[in-house]
Amino acid sequence: MAYRWPVGTTFKRIALAVEDRSCPVCDRSMHVCDHRYHALWTFEGPTQVVNRLVRCPDPSCQSRGRTFSPEAELSISMPRWCIGWDVLCWLGHRRFARHWSVPQLRLALKDTHQIALSDDAIEHYIGLYQTMLAACQQAPDRLADAYRDIASLVLTIDGLQPEKGHETLYVVRELMSKRVWFAEPLLSSATQEVQRLIVLARQWADRLAKPVRGWMSDKQDAFVTAIATEFPGIPHRYCQNHFLRDVAKPVLAIDSHAKGTMRRKVRGLRAIERGVLEERRQATAPEPTPPHETAKADAAPLSELPAAAAPVPCASSDVGVVRMDSSLEVTGVAAAGEPGVEDEAGEVVLGYCAAVRGILNDSLGGPLHPPGVRMSEALQDVRDSLERNLQAQKGGVERRC
Ligand SMILES: [Zn+2]
């Protein structure tokens, strides 16, 4: 990739020479015939590698016309790259291990290392990094190494669709060493297309010389047919995850219905909160203002709530659902006449409202922890908490929250 260096750039020079100067054919000492200059970015700044090229001086030697480059060149960078290995590794690691975006990488290179690269250049090098990483992961000798202590293989295949409307990425994984073997985007899930991947998997297994103990997939027809053809007699199991998901569908439908029913039952949070705020406004209003009759009647029961001895920490939070018992528990008994009592009671009511709203809006949880079941449990916790507060107050008062 061509790189335009700013005028006046000062380079750190590294001169490299061929290690063994004797001709590999006739053993004569080779002569320096040319120099190749390679300018690139390393973390030590702009660097110029000067390669001394050599060739055999004997016109009759078979190596005639061949030039030899210093071996050390490749330990700094690859030919025609404008960055060294150090910068390439830095880019790849930040991009894939830390999920930095390309503009973020560009700015960090510029600010921290004074290396000016365009987004295009960074994307190009990230592409090269990925290619190398994939080649490294799939290298037969490395694979053989990883499977040295594994007696047999369990393979899986699944189609992933990162974005709707795009081609599906088919991934073949091996479960004993938890390795992705390879992945290929296929436009269709036709048996022929899929079969090609299964054949490839068989070639990999053959190369490792390990028996395949079983296959696992979501058992779509193309997989079943292709695996039965290429791996006759090998068990093919339904993937647990897919199985569970299919079983869970009716469960989640029922759960969703139950959630709707509970939501309809727990209503009027806003009216309660408005009552508290209205009451507070009146309490802080100047003396002569007469209290509004209807608002007074509406908020009356709230002012008689037991007051919290301590401020309620999660009053304004709607995510504190799990801490509800400890944070919302009201242990104190109303001390009539003390300043701020009514306000504290209001805080408690608002706290309960926030907690209940959080519970109603919480829709997290998969089939093993259905959101409706969690909602029901959380609402029961609120009910228990209210009950305890009523017990704590002698001659308990009806509560509306
Ligand atoms: Zn020679």
mmCIF file of C-alpha atoms and ligand atoms in Angstrom:
data_model
loop_
_atom_site.group_PDB
_atom_site.id
_atom_site.type_symbol
_atom_site.label_atom_id
_atom_site.label_comp_id
_atom_site.label_asym_id
_atom_site.label_seq_id
_atom_site.Cartn_x
_atom_site.Cartn_y
_atom_site.Cartn_z
ATOM 1 C CA MET A 1 0.000 0.000 0.000
ATOM 2 C CA ALA A 2 1.480 3.296 -1.113
ATOM 3 C CA TYR A 3 2.034 5.743 1.674
ATOM 4 C CA ARG A 4 2.780 9.415 1.219
ATOM 5 C CA TRP A 5 5.265 10.557 3.857
ATOM 6 C CA PRO A 6 5.134 14.200 4.853
ATOM 7 C CA VAL A 7 7.999 16.291 3.506
ATOM 8 C CA GLY A 8 10.822 16.513 6.021
ATOM 9 C CA THR A 9 10.037 13.260 7.861
ATOM 10 C CA THR A 10 13.131 12.035 9.692
ATOM 11 C CA PHE A 11 13.543 8.296 9.613
ATOM 12 C CA LYS A 12 15.279 5.974 11.967
ATOM 13 C CA ARG A 13 17.561 3.921 9.700
ATOM 14 C CA ILE A 14 18.000 0.183 10.000
ATOM 15 C CA ALA A 15 20.563 -1.379 7.647
ATOM 16 C CA LEU A 16 20.181 -5.090 6.967
ATOM 17 C CA ALA A 17 22.535 -7.488 5.237
ATOM 18 C CA VAL A 18 22.248 -11.089 4.051
ATOM 19 C CA GLU A 19 23.504 -13.361 6.839
ATOM 20 C CA ASP A 20 25.340 -15.890 4.705
ATOM 21 C CA ARG A 21 27.177 -14.168 1.888
ATOM 22 C CA SER A 22 28.313 -17.371 0.151
ATOM 23 C CA CYS A 23 26.414 -18.346 -2.993
ATOM 24 C CA PRO A 24 24.053 -21.289 -2.320
ATOM 25 C CA VAL A 25 25.038 -22.832 -5.673
ATOM 26 C CA CYS A 26 28.780 -22.286 -6.156
ATOM 27 C CA ASP A 27 29.754 -21.108 -2.681
ATOM 28 C CA ARG A 28 31.531 -17.991 -3.935
ATOM 29 C CA SER A 29 31.213 -14.813 -1.899
ATOM 30 C CA MET A 30 28.306 -12.765 -3.260
ATOM 31 C CA HIS A 31 28.513 -9.043 -3.981
ATOM 32 C CA VAL A 32 26.183 -6.261 -2.964
ATOM 33 C CA CYS A 33 24.395 -5.320 -6.178
ATOM 34 C CA ASP A 34 21.596 -3.037 -5.071
ATOM 35 C CA HIS A 35 19.715 -1.515 -2.129
ATOM 36 C CA ARG A 36 16.024 -1.692 -1.412
ATOM 37 C CA TYR A 37 14.520 0.989 0.805
ATOM 38 C CA HIS A 38 11.413 0.281 2.818
ATOM 39 C CA ALA A 39 9.825 3.105 4.801
ATOM 40 C CA LEU A 40 7.316 2.137 7.466
ATOM 41 C CA TRP A 41 5.769 3.070 10.794
ATOM 42 C CA THR A 42 6.914 1.264 13.893
ATOM 43 C CA PHE A 43 6.339 2.285 17.502
ATOM 44 C CA GLU A 44 9.790 3.807 17.383
ATOM 45 C CA GLY A 45 8.581 6.289 14.790
ATOM 46 C CA PRO A 46 9.158 6.555 11.030
ATOM 47 C CA THR A 47 11.648 3.858 10.138
ATOM 48 C CA GLN A 48 13.622 3.239 6.983
ATOM 49 C CA VAL A 49 14.882 -0.287 6.445
ATOM 50 C CA VAL A 50 17.802 -0.423 4.028
ATOM 51 C CA ASN A 51 18.164 -3.887 2.538
ATOM 52 C CA ARG A 52 21.518 -4.708 0.967
ATOM 53 C CA LEU A 53 20.773 -7.076 -1.907
ATOM 54 C CA VAL A 54 23.489 -9.459 -3.082
ATOM 55 C CA ARG A 55 24.118 -11.748 -6.015
ATOM 56 C CA CYS A 56 26.725 -14.176 -7.234
ATOM 57 C CA PRO A 57 29.529 -12.493 -9.234
ATOM 58 C CA ASP A 58 30.196 -15.582 -11.361
ATOM 59 C CA PRO A 59 28.498 -15.103 -14.776
ATOM 60 C CA SER A 60 28.445 -18.852 -15.366
ATOM 61 C CA CYS A 61 26.798 -19.720 -11.992
ATOM 62 C CA GLN A 62 23.280 -21.145 -12.136
ATOM 63 C CA SER A 63 22.139 -18.605 -9.539
ATOM 64 C CA ARG A 64 23.039 -15.852 -11.959
ATOM 65 C CA GLY A 65 20.370 -13.170 -12.198
ATOM 66 C CA ARG A 66 18.949 -14.039 -8.787
ATOM 67 C CA THR A 67 19.229 -11.489 -6.005
ATOM 68 C CA PHE A 68 19.148 -12.390 -2.354
ATOM 69 C CA SER A 69 17.452 -10.226 0.291
ATOM 70 C CA PRO A 70 18.363 -9.973 3.972
ATOM 71 C CA GLU A 71 16.394 -12.565 5.947
ATOM 72 C CA ALA A 72 15.836 -10.176 8.833
ATOM 73 C CA GLU A 73 13.637 -7.952 6.685
ATOM 74 C CA LEU A 74 10.584 -10.123 7.319
ATOM 75 C CA SER A 75 11.060 -9.932 11.064
ATOM 76 C CA ILE A 76 10.346 -6.190 10.901
ATOM 77 C CA SER A 77 7.534 -6.085 8.380
ATOM 78 C CA MET A 78 6.227 -7.619 5.168
ATOM 79 C CA PRO A 79 7.249 -6.217 1.752
ATOM 80 C CA ARG A 80 5.334 -3.072 0.762
ATOM 81 C CA TRP A 81 3.607 -2.692 4.124
ATOM 82 C CA CYS A 82 3.700 0.757 5.651
ATOM 83 C CA ILE A 83 3.585 -0.554 9.226
ATOM 84 C CA GLY A 84 5.758 -2.955 11.162
ATOM 85 C CA TRP A 85 4.619 -6.147 12.902
ATOM 86 C CA ASP A 86 4.410 -4.273 16.194
ATOM 87 C CA VAL A 87 1.795 -1.869 14.848
ATOM 88 C CA LEU A 88 -0.088 -4.673 13.065
ATOM 89 C CA CYS A 89 -0.350 -6.703 16.286
ATOM 90 C CA TRP A 90 -1.379 -3.623 18.235
ATOM 91 C CA LEU A 91 -4.178 -2.949 15.699
ATOM 92 C CA GLY A 92 -5.401 -6.541 15.624
ATOM 93 C CA HIS A 93 -5.410 -6.930 19.383
ATOM 94 C CA ARG A 94 -7.217 -3.625 20.013
ATOM 95 C CA ARG A 95 -9.745 -4.403 17.287
ATOM 96 C CA PHE A 96 -10.618 -7.979 18.190
ATOM 97 C CA ALA A 97 -9.792 -8.410 21.862
ATOM 98 C CA ARG A 98 -11.010 -4.986 22.951
ATOM 99 C CA HIS A 99 -13.511 -4.265 20.151
ATOM 100 C CA TRP A 100 -12.160 -0.827 19.309
ATOM 101 C CA SER A 101 -13.664 0.791 16.235
ATOM 102 C CA VAL A 102 -11.521 1.872 13.285
ATOM 103 C CA PRO A 103 -11.845 5.629 14.008
ATOM 104 C CA GLN A 104 -10.930 4.922 17.626
ATOM 105 C CA LEU A 105 -7.824 3.043 16.466
ATOM 106 C CA ARG A 106 -6.901 5.860 14.110
ATOM 107 C CA LEU A 107 -7.155 8.477 16.852
ATOM 108 C CA ALA A 108 -5.220 6.402 19.380
ATOM 109 C CA LEU A 109 -2.434 5.823 16.833
ATOM 110 C CA LYS A 110 -2.323 9.534 16.126
ATOM 111 C CA ASP A 111 -2.547 10.796 19.709
ATOM 112 C CA THR A 112 -0.480 8.220 21.551
ATOM 113 C CA HIS A 113 2.045 7.152 18.942
ATOM 114 C CA GLN A 114 2.008 10.031 16.431
ATOM 115 C CA ILE A 115 1.334 7.515 13.660
ATOM 116 C CA ALA A 116 -0.866 8.915 10.905
ATOM 117 C CA LEU A 117 -2.903 6.220 9.135
ATOM 118 C CA SER A 118 -6.197 6.564 7.248
ATOM 119 C CA ASP A 119 -9.287 4.508 8.067
ATOM 120 C CA ASP A 120 -8.829 2.688 4.757
ATOM 121 C CA ALA A 121 -5.278 1.715 5.604
ATOM 122 C CA ILE A 122 -6.308 0.501 9.057
ATOM 123 C CA GLU A 123 -9.134 -1.586 7.578
ATOM 124 C CA HIS A 124 -6.730 -3.057 5.043
ATOM 125 C CA TYR A 125 -4.260 -4.112 7.746
ATOM 126 C CA ILE A 126 -7.027 -5.473 9.949
ATOM 127 C CA GLY A 127 -8.088 -7.612 6.987
ATOM 128 C CA LEU A 128 -4.536 -8.927 6.688
ATOM 129 C CA TYR A 129 -4.455 -9.590 10.436
ATOM 130 C CA GLN A 130 -7.665 -11.628 10.174
ATOM 131 C CA THR A 131 -6.352 -13.634 7.249
ATOM 132 C CA MET A 132 -3.173 -14.460 9.137
ATOM 133 C CA LEU A 133 -5.069 -15.353 12.279
ATOM 134 C CA ALA A 134 -7.378 -17.697 10.363
ATOM 135 C CA ALA A 135 -4.434 -19.317 8.570
ATOM 136 C CA CYS A 136 -2.698 -19.754 11.891
ATOM 137 C CA GLN A 137 -5.785 -21.315 13.511
ATOM 138 C CA GLN A 138 -6.187 -23.731 10.603
ATOM 139 C CA ALA A 139 -2.538 -24.638 10.148
ATOM 140 C CA PRO A 140 -2.392 -28.468 10.059
ATOM 141 C CA ASP A 141 0.636 -28.766 12.334
ATOM 142 C CA ARG A 142 -0.877 -26.481 14.964
ATOM 143 C CA LEU A 143 -4.131 -28.387 14.758
ATOM 144 C CA ALA A 144 -2.352 -31.708 15.147
ATOM 145 C CA ASP A 145 -0.665 -30.230 18.197
ATOM 146 C CA ALA A 146 -3.968 -29.108 19.721
ATOM 147 C CA TYR A 147 -5.484 -32.566 19.187
ATOM 148 C CA ARG A 148 -2.554 -34.619 20.410
ATOM 149 C CA ASP A 149 -4.294 -35.707 23.634
ATOM 150 C CA ILE A 150 -7.804 -35.955 22.241
ATOM 151 C CA ALA A 151 -8.928 -39.467 21.339
ATOM 152 C CA SER A 152 -12.021 -38.734 19.268
ATOM 153 C CA LEU A 153 -13.944 -35.832 17.787
ATOM 154 C CA VAL A 154 -17.433 -34.437 18.279
ATOM 155 C CA LEU A 155 -18.462 -32.111 15.478
ATOM 156 C CA THR A 156 -21.259 -29.561 15.217
ATOM 157 C CA ILE A 157 -22.604 -27.479 12.385
ATOM 158 C CA ASP A 158 -24.896 -24.499 12.655
ATOM 159 C CA GLY A 159 -26.000 -21.592 10.498
ATOM 160 C CA LEU A 160 -25.688 -18.098 11.940
ATOM 161 C CA GLN A 161 -27.283 -15.050 10.401
ATOM 162 C CA PRO A 162 -25.508 -11.971 11.726
ATOM 163 C CA GLU A 163 -27.948 -9.696 9.891
ATOM 164 C CA LYS A 164 -31.366 -10.419 8.458
ATOM 165 C CA GLY A 165 -31.355 -10.666 4.681
ATOM 166 C CA HIS A 166 -27.662 -11.507 4.515
ATOM 167 C CA GLU A 167 -26.222 -14.862 3.601
ATOM 168 C CA THR A 168 -26.001 -17.355 6.415
ATOM 169 C CA LEU A 169 -22.618 -18.159 7.890
ATOM 170 C CA TYR A 170 -22.212 -21.898 8.416
ATOM 171 C CA VAL A 171 -19.832 -22.747 11.195
ATOM 172 C CA VAL A 172 -18.282 -26.141 11.823
ATOM 173 C CA ARG A 173 -16.961 -26.565 15.355
ATOM 174 C CA GLU A 174 -15.250 -29.355 17.222
ATOM 175 C CA LEU A 175 -16.409 -29.700 20.808
ATOM 176 C CA MET A 176 -13.608 -31.709 22.439
ATOM 177 C CA SER A 177 -11.116 -28.866 22.055
ATOM 178 C CA LYS A 178 -13.852 -26.228 21.654
ATOM 179 C CA ARG A 179 -12.435 -24.989 18.373
ATOM 180 C CA VAL A 180 -14.060 -23.386 15.377
ATOM 181 C CA TRP A 181 -12.703 -25.380 12.467
ATOM 182 C CA PHE A 182 -13.998 -23.265 9.636
ATOM 183 C CA ALA A 183 -16.894 -21.054 8.619
ATOM 184 C CA GLU A 184 -18.329 -20.318 5.202
ATOM 185 C CA PRO A 185 -21.133 -18.078 4.048
ATOM 186 C CA LEU A 186 -23.665 -19.972 1.947
ATOM 187 C CA LEU A 187 -26.449 -18.375 -0.046
ATOM 188 C CA SER A 188 -28.717 -21.379 0.305
ATOM 189 C CA SER A 189 -29.070 -24.240 2.728
ATOM 190 C CA ALA A 190 -29.477 -26.712 -0.165
ATOM 191 C CA THR A 191 -28.144 -30.177 0.586
ATOM 192 C CA GLN A 192 -25.425 -29.890 -2.077
ATOM 193 C CA GLU A 193 -24.017 -26.698 -0.586
ATOM 194 C CA VAL A 194 -24.101 -28.067 2.935
ATOM 195 C CA GLN A 195 -22.646 -31.382 1.829
ATOM 196 C CA ARG A 196 -19.533 -29.584 0.624
ATOM 197 C CA LEU A 197 -18.901 -28.376 4.175
ATOM 198 C CA ILE A 198 -19.492 -31.830 5.623
ATOM 199 C CA VAL A 199 -16.994 -33.267 3.120
ATOM 200 C CA LEU A 200 -14.509 -30.602 4.201
ATOM 201 C CA ALA A 201 -15.063 -31.574 7.837
ATOM 202 C CA ARG A 202 -14.384 -35.202 6.944
ATOM 203 C CA GLN A 203 -11.118 -34.191 5.258
ATOM 204 C CA TRP A 204 -10.078 -32.312 8.389
ATOM 205 C CA ALA A 205 -10.879 -35.321 10.561
ATOM 206 C CA ASP A 206 -8.995 -37.613 8.191
ATOM 207 C CA ARG A 207 -5.969 -35.346 8.284
ATOM 208 C CA LEU A 208 -5.993 -35.449 12.068
ATOM 209 C CA ALA A 209 -6.430 -39.237 11.870
ATOM 210 C CA LYS A 210 -8.968 -39.161 14.709
ATOM 211 C CA PRO A 211 -12.315 -40.982 14.712
ATOM 212 C CA VAL A 212 -15.490 -38.863 14.766
ATOM 213 C CA ARG A 213 -17.608 -39.956 17.726
ATOM 214 C CA GLY A 214 -20.699 -37.961 16.867
ATOM 215 C CA TRP A 215 -22.318 -34.965 15.232
ATOM 216 C CA MET A 216 -24.610 -32.406 16.774
ATOM 217 C CA SER A 217 -26.879 -29.895 15.026
ATOM 218 C CA ASP A 218 -30.383 -28.484 14.933
ATOM 219 C CA LYS A 219 -31.139 -31.442 12.635
ATOM 220 C CA GLN A 220 -32.347 -29.493 9.637
ATOM 221 C CA ASP A 221 -32.888 -31.780 6.668
ATOM 222 C CA ALA A 222 -29.785 -30.763 4.723
ATOM 223 C CA PHE A 223 -27.538 -31.513 7.737
ATOM 224 C CA VAL A 224 -29.199 -34.868 8.395
ATOM 225 C CA THR A 225 -28.857 -35.995 4.780
ATOM 226 C CA ALA A 226 -25.309 -34.759 4.257
ATOM 227 C CA ILE A 227 -23.980 -36.133 7.535
ATOM 228 C CA ALA A 228 -25.656 -39.511 6.975
ATOM 229 C CA THR A 229 -23.971 -39.698 3.551
ATOM 230 C CA GLU A 230 -20.483 -38.583 4.575
ATOM 231 C CA PHE A 231 -20.379 -40.132 8.044
ATOM 232 C CA PRO A 232 -22.412 -43.331 7.740
ATOM 233 C CA GLY A 233 -23.206 -44.923 11.090
ATOM 234 C CA ILE A 234 -22.019 -41.945 13.159
ATOM 235 C CA PRO A 235 -24.615 -40.774 15.732
ATOM 236 C CA HIS A 236 -26.179 -37.392 14.993
ATOM 237 C CA ARG A 237 -27.692 -35.757 18.060
ATOM 238 C CA TYR A 238 -30.155 -32.924 18.426
ATOM 239 C CA CYS A 239 -28.406 -29.857 19.889
ATOM 240 C CA GLN A 240 -29.579 -29.305 23.488
ATOM 241 C CA ASN A 241 -29.832 -25.568 23.030
ATOM 242 C CA HIS A 242 -32.060 -25.821 19.960
ATOM 243 C CA PHE A 243 -34.118 -28.533 21.626
ATOM 244 C CA LEU A 244 -34.666 -26.410 24.718
ATOM 245 C CA ARG A 245 -35.550 -23.394 22.624
ATOM 246 C CA ASP A 246 -38.175 -25.337 20.694
ATOM 247 C CA VAL A 247 -39.644 -26.767 23.887
ATOM 248 C CA ALA A 248 -39.587 -23.323 25.491
ATOM 249 C CA LYS A 249 -41.746 -21.645 22.846
ATOM 250 C CA PRO A 250 -45.134 -22.656 24.344
ATOM 251 C CA VAL A 251 -43.792 -22.015 27.874
ATOM 252 C CA LEU A 252 -42.765 -18.471 26.978
ATOM 253 C CA ALA A 253 -46.137 -17.845 25.324
ATOM 254 C CA ILE A 254 -47.955 -18.807 28.533
ATOM 255 C CA ASP A 255 -45.512 -16.776 30.593
ATOM 256 C CA SER A 256 -46.081 -13.714 28.427
ATOM 257 C CA HIS A 257 -49.842 -14.054 28.904
ATOM 258 C CA ALA A 258 -49.414 -14.279 32.697
ATOM 259 C CA LYS A 259 -47.263 -11.155 32.603
ATOM 260 C CA GLY A 260 -50.008 -9.234 30.816
ATOM 261 C CA THR A 261 -52.561 -10.305 33.415
ATOM 262 C CA MET A 262 -50.328 -9.173 36.298
ATOM 263 C CA ARG A 263 -49.665 -5.830 34.612
ATOM 264 C CA ARG A 264 -53.383 -5.179 34.272
ATOM 265 C CA LYS A 265 -53.900 -5.891 37.963
ATOM 266 C CA VAL A 266 -51.135 -3.613 39.284
ATOM 267 C CA ARG A 267 -52.240 -0.171 38.176
ATOM 268 C CA GLY A 268 -52.580 3.395 39.346
ATOM 269 C CA LEU A 269 -48.924 4.007 40.276
ATOM 270 C CA ARG A 270 -48.993 7.410 38.664
ATOM 271 C CA ALA A 271 -52.079 8.530 40.618
ATOM 272 C CA ILE A 272 -50.434 7.548 43.904
ATOM 273 C CA GLU A 273 -47.206 9.376 43.011
ATOM 274 C CA ARG A 274 -49.162 12.471 41.983
ATOM 275 C CA GLY A 275 -50.962 12.393 45.341
ATOM 276 C CA VAL A 276 -47.663 12.336 47.250
ATOM 277 C CA LEU A 277 -46.152 15.153 45.221
ATOM 278 C CA GLU A 278 -49.310 17.246 45.559
ATOM 279 C CA GLU A 279 -49.288 16.779 49.309
ATOM 280 C CA ARG A 280 -45.652 17.752 49.488
ATOM 281 C CA ARG A 281 -46.284 20.902 47.519
ATOM 282 C CA GLN A 282 -48.997 21.886 49.989
ATOM 283 C CA ALA A 283 -46.805 21.142 52.995
ATOM 284 C CA THR A 284 -44.095 23.475 51.731
ATOM 285 C CA ALA A 285 -46.584 26.123 50.574
ATOM 286 C CA PRO A 286 -46.775 29.390 52.567
ATOM 287 C CA GLU A 287 -49.067 29.407 55.639
ATOM 288 C CA PRO A 288 -52.107 31.376 54.515
ATOM 289 C CA THR A 289 -52.800 29.289 51.414
ATOM 290 C CA PRO A 290 -55.789 27.074 52.200
ATOM 291 C CA PRO A 291 -55.253 23.412 51.250
ATOM 292 C CA HIS A 292 -57.095 22.254 48.192
ATOM 293 C CA GLU A 293 -60.035 20.235 49.403
ATOM 294 C CA THR A 294 -60.078 17.375 46.925
ATOM 295 C CA ALA A 295 -56.332 16.914 46.851
ATOM 296 C CA LYS A 296 -56.279 16.822 50.625
ATOM 297 C CA ALA A 297 -58.890 14.086 50.689
ATOM 298 C CA ASP A 298 -57.081 12.152 47.982
ATOM 299 C CA ALA A 299 -53.728 12.206 49.700
ATOM 300 C CA ALA A 300 -54.926 11.870 53.251
ATOM 301 C CA PRO A 301 -54.152 8.180 53.798
ATOM 302 C CA LEU A 302 -50.653 8.594 52.468
ATOM 303 C CA SER A 303 -49.744 11.150 55.113
ATOM 304 C CA GLU A 304 -50.563 8.650 57.803
ATOM 305 C CA LEU A 305 -48.132 6.048 56.545
ATOM 306 C CA PRO A 306 -45.438 4.890 58.933
ATOM 307 C CA ALA A 307 -42.387 6.991 58.465
ATOM 308 C CA ALA A 308 -39.033 5.519 57.644
ATOM 309 C CA ALA A 309 -36.434 5.926 60.344
ATOM 310 C CA ALA A 310 -33.756 6.308 57.722
ATOM 311 C CA PRO A 311 -33.972 7.743 54.222
ATOM 312 C CA VAL A 312 -34.922 5.186 51.606
ATOM 313 C CA PRO A 313 -31.945 4.628 49.341
ATOM 314 C CA CYS A 314 -33.730 3.350 46.273
ATOM 315 C CA ALA A 315 -36.641 5.725 46.323
ATOM 316 C CA SER A 316 -35.728 7.223 42.999
ATOM 317 C CA SER A 317 -34.385 4.110 41.389
ATOM 318 C CA ASP A 318 -36.395 1.603 39.463
ATOM 319 C CA VAL A 319 -33.650 -0.955 39.175
ATOM 320 C CA GLY A 320 -33.306 -1.749 42.851
ATOM 321 C CA VAL A 321 -35.871 -4.489 42.643
ATOM 322 C CA VAL A 322 -33.691 -7.231 43.977
ATOM 323 C CA ARG A 323 -32.627 -5.218 47.006
ATOM 324 C CA MET A 324 -36.187 -4.353 47.796
ATOM 325 C CA ASP A 325 -36.525 -6.227 51.046
ATOM 326 C CA SER A 326 -33.652 -4.560 52.770
ATOM 327 C CA SER A 327 -33.871 -1.143 51.199
ATOM 328 C CA LEU A 328 -37.560 -0.593 51.391
ATOM 329 C CA GLU A 329 -38.241 -2.142 54.741
ATOM 330 C CA VAL A 330 -39.765 0.401 57.039
ATOM 331 C CA THR A 331 -38.866 -0.370 60.612
ATOM 332 C CA GLY A 332 -39.590 2.858 62.403
ATOM 333 C CA VAL A 333 -42.973 3.829 63.755
ATOM 334 C CA ALA A 334 -44.401 7.219 62.986
ATOM 335 C CA ALA A 335 -43.384 9.811 65.518
ATOM 336 C CA ALA A 336 -46.198 12.283 65.294
ATOM 337 C CA GLY A 337 -45.305 15.928 65.372
ATOM 338 C CA GLU A 338 -41.659 15.516 64.371
ATOM 339 C CA PRO A 339 -40.594 17.729 61.516
ATOM 340 C CA GLY A 340 -40.261 16.075 58.111
ATOM 341 C CA VAL A 341 -42.332 13.046 59.059
ATOM 342 C CA GLU A 342 -44.809 13.490 56.260
ATOM 343 C CA ASP A 343 -42.034 13.938 53.741
ATOM 344 C CA GLU A 344 -40.360 10.707 54.791
ATOM 345 C CA ALA A 345 -43.614 8.839 54.470
ATOM 346 C CA GLY A 346 -43.974 10.247 50.988
ATOM 347 C CA GLU A 347 -40.452 9.074 50.129
ATOM 348 C CA VAL A 348 -41.398 5.545 51.195
ATOM 349 C CA VAL A 349 -44.481 5.573 48.999
ATOM 350 C CA LEU A 350 -42.486 6.881 46.036
ATOM 351 C CA GLY A 351 -39.873 4.216 46.693
ATOM 352 C CA TYR A 352 -42.465 1.471 46.535
ATOM 353 C CA CYS A 353 -43.889 2.953 43.345
ATOM 354 C CA ALA A 354 -40.453 3.058 41.712
ATOM 355 C CA ALA A 355 -39.782 -0.534 42.724
ATOM 356 C CA VAL A 356 -43.111 -1.760 41.374
ATOM 357 C CA ARG A 357 -42.586 0.115 38.131
ATOM 358 C CA GLY A 358 -39.150 -1.491 37.788
ATOM 359 C CA ILE A 359 -40.718 -4.911 38.310
ATOM 360 C CA LEU A 360 -43.396 -4.289 35.684
ATOM 361 C CA ASN A 361 -40.859 -3.087 33.121
ATOM 362 C CA ASP A 362 -38.364 -5.898 33.672
ATOM 363 C CA SER A 363 -38.582 -8.228 30.688
ATOM 364 C CA LEU A 364 -35.239 -10.017 30.991
ATOM 365 C CA GLY A 365 -34.897 -13.775 31.412
ATOM 366 C CA GLY A 366 -34.880 -16.729 29.046
ATOM 367 C CA PRO A 367 -36.892 -19.930 29.049
ATOM 368 C CA LEU A 368 -35.160 -21.204 32.204
ATOM 369 C CA HIS A 369 -36.004 -17.993 34.106
ATOM 370 C CA PRO A 370 -39.239 -16.781 32.515
ATOM 371 C CA PRO A 371 -39.795 -13.054 33.115
ATOM 372 C CA GLY A 372 -43.402 -13.638 34.218
ATOM 373 C CA VAL A 373 -42.328 -15.976 37.012
ATOM 374 C CA ARG A 374 -39.750 -13.442 38.178
ATOM 375 C CA MET A 375 -42.343 -10.690 38.040
ATOM 376 C CA SER A 376 -44.737 -12.709 40.153
ATOM 377 C CA GLU A 377 -42.016 -13.417 42.740
ATOM 378 C CA ALA A 378 -40.966 -9.784 42.882
ATOM 379 C CA LEU A 379 -44.529 -8.540 43.304
ATOM 380 C CA GLN A 380 -45.004 -11.044 46.127
ATOM 381 C CA ASP A 381 -41.863 -9.612 47.767
ATOM 382 C CA VAL A 382 -43.422 -6.144 47.618
ATOM 383 C CA ARG A 383 -46.634 -7.460 49.111
ATOM 384 C CA ASP A 384 -44.721 -9.174 51.950
ATOM 385 C CA SER A 385 -42.741 -6.012 52.583
ATOM 386 C CA LEU A 386 -45.929 -3.931 52.810
ATOM 387 C CA GLU A 387 -47.429 -6.529 55.139
ATOM 388 C CA ARG A 388 -44.411 -6.365 57.460
ATOM 389 C CA ASN A 389 -44.694 -2.589 57.616
ATOM 390 C CA LEU A 390 -48.356 -2.818 58.500
ATOM 391 C CA GLN A 391 -47.560 -5.330 61.254
ATOM 392 C CA ALA A 392 -44.870 -3.036 62.609
ATOM 393 C CA GLN A 393 -47.312 -0.201 63.014
ATOM 394 C CA LYS A 394 -49.723 -0.661 65.872
ATOM 395 C CA GLY A 395 -53.287 -0.166 64.728
ATOM 396 C CA GLY A 396 -52.217 -0.405 61.115
ATOM 397 C CA VAL A 397 -53.712 1.873 58.540
ATOM 398 C CA GLU A 398 -55.100 0.821 55.169
ATOM 399 C CA ARG A 399 -52.556 1.428 52.434
ATOM 400 C CA ARG A 400 -53.201 2.067 48.849
ATOM 401 C CA CYS A 401 -49.826 1.300 47.324
HETATM 402 ZN ZN ZN B 1 27.299 -18.772 -7.602
#
